[in-house]
XYZ file of N, CA and C in Angstrom:
222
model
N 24.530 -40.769 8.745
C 23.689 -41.745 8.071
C 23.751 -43.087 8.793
N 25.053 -43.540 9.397
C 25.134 -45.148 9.992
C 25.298 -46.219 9.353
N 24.397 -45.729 8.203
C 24.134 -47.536 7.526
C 22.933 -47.442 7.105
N 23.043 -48.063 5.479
C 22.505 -47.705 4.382
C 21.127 -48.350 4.957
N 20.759 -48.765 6.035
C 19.220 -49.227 6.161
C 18.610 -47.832 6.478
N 18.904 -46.527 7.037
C 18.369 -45.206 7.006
C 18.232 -45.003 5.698
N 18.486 -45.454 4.862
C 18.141 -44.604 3.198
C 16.529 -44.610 3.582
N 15.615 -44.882 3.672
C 14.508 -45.223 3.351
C 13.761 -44.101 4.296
N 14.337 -44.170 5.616
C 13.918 -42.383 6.380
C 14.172 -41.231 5.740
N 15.391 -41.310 5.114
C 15.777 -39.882 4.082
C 15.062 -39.679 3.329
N 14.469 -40.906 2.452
C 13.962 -40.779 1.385
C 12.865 -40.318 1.776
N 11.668 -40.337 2.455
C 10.992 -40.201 2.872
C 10.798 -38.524 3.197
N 11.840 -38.113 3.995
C 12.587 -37.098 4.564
C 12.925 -36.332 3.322
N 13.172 -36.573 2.324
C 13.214 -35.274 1.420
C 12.084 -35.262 0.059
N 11.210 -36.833 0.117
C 10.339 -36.684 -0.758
C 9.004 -35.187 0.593
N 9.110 -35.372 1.583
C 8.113 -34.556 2.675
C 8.573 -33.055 2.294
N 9.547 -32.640 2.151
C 10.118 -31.380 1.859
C 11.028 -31.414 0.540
N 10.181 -32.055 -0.654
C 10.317 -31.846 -1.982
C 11.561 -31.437 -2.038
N 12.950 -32.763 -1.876
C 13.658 -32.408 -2.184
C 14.618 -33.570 -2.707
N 15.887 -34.026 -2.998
C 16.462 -35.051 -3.146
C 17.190 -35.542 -2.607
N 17.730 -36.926 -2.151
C 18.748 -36.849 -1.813
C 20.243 -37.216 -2.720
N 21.219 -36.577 -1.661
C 22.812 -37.090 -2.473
C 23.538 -37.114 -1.341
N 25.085 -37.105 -1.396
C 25.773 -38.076 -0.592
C 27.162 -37.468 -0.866
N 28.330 -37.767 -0.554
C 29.429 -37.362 -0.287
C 30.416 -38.549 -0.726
N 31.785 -38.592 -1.330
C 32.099 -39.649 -2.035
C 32.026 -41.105 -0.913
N 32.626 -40.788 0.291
C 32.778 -41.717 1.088
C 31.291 -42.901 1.451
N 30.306 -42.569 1.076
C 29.059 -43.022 1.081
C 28.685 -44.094 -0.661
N 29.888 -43.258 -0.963
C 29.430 -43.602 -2.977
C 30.187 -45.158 -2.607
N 31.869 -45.076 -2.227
C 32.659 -45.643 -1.982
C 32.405 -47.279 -1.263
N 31.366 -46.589 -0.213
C 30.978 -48.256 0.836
C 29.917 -48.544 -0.162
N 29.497 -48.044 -1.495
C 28.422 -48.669 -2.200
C 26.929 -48.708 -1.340
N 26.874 -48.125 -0.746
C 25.606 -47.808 -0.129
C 24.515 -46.083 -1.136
N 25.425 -45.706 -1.781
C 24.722 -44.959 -2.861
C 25.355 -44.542 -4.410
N 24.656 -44.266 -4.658
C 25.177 -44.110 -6.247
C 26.102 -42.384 -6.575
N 26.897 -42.638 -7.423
C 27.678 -42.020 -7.852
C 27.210 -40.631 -8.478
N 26.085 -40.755 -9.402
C 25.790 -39.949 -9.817
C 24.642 -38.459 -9.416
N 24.546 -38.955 -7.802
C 24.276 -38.412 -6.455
C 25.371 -37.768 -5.641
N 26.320 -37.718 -5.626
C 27.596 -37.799 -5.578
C 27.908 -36.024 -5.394
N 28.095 -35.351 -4.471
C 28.360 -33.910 -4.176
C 29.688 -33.713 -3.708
N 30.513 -31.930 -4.747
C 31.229 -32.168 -3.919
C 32.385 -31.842 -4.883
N 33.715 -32.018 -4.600
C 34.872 -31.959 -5.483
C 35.000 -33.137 -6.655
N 34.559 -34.134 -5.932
C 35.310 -35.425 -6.997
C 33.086 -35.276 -7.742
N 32.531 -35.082 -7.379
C 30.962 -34.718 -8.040
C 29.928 -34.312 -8.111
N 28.702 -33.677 -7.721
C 28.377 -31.984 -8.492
C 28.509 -30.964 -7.667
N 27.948 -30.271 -8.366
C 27.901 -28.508 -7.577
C 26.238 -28.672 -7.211
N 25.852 -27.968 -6.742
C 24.369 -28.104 -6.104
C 24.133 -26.380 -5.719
N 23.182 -26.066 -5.974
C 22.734 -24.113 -5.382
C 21.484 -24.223 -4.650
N 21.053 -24.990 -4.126
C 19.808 -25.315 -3.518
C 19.526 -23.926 -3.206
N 18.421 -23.556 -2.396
C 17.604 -22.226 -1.646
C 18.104 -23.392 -0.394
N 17.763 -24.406 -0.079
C 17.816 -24.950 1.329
C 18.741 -26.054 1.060
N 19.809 -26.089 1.473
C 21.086 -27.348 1.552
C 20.677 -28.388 3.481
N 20.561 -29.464 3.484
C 19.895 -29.908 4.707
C 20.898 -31.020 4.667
N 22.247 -30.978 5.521
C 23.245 -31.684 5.279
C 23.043 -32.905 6.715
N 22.677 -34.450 6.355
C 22.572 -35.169 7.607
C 23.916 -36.230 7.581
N 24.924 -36.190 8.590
C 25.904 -37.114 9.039
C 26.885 -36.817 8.400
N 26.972 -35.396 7.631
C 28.331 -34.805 6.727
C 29.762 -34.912 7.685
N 29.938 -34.218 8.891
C 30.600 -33.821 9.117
C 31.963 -33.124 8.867
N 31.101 -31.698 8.318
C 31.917 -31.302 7.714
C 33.230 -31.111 6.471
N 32.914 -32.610 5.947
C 33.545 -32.416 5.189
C 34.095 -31.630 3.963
N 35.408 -31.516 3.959
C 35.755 -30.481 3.070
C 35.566 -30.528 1.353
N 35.913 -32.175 0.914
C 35.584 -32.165 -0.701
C 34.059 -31.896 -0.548
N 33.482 -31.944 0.326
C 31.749 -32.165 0.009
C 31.220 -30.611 0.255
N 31.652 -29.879 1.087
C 31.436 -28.627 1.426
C 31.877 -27.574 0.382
N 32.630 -28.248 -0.309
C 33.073 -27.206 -1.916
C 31.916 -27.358 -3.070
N 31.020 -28.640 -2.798
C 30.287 -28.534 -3.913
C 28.806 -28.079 -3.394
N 28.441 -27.406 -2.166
C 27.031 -27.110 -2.308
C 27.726 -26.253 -1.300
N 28.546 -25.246 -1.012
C 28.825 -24.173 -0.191
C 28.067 -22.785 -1.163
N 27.754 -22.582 -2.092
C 26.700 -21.760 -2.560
C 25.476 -21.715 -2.535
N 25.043 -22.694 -1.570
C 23.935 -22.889 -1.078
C 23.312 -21.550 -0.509
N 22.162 -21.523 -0.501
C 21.418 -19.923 -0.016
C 21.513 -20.390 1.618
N 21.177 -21.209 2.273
C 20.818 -21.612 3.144
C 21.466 -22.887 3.587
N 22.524 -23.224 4.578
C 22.948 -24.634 4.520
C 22.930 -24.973 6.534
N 22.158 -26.256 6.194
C 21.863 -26.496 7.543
C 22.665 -28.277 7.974
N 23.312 -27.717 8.660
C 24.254 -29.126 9.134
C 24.202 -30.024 10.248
């Protein structure tokens, strides 16, 4: 992600492929997004058909909450 001035490409980026975005705690944390977006161990579970993960790296609390994803692209 870099820095919360990309929110506005994402957004864009998942309103184009009808989808939402959310975030990983460390993103909740620098206050660059909200909490209740929030994927993952410490917040939700997610089952998407298409999981489209940008600047995750891998992380592990975040990879526990949408690893039932049908489809997860990183």
């Amino acid at each position: 992600m870099g820095d919360p001035e990309n929110l506005p490409v994402m957004r864009e980026l998942a309103k184009n492929l009808g989808g939402i975005i959310s975030c990983y705690r460390p993103v909740v944390d620098l206050g660059w997004y909200r909490a209740t977006r929030q994927v993952g161990i410490s917040g939700r579970t997610v089952t998407p058909v298409i999981y489209l993960a940008l600047g995750i790296s891998g992380q592990t609390n975040h990879l526990a909450g949408m690893d039932a994803s049908r489809i997860i692209m990183l």
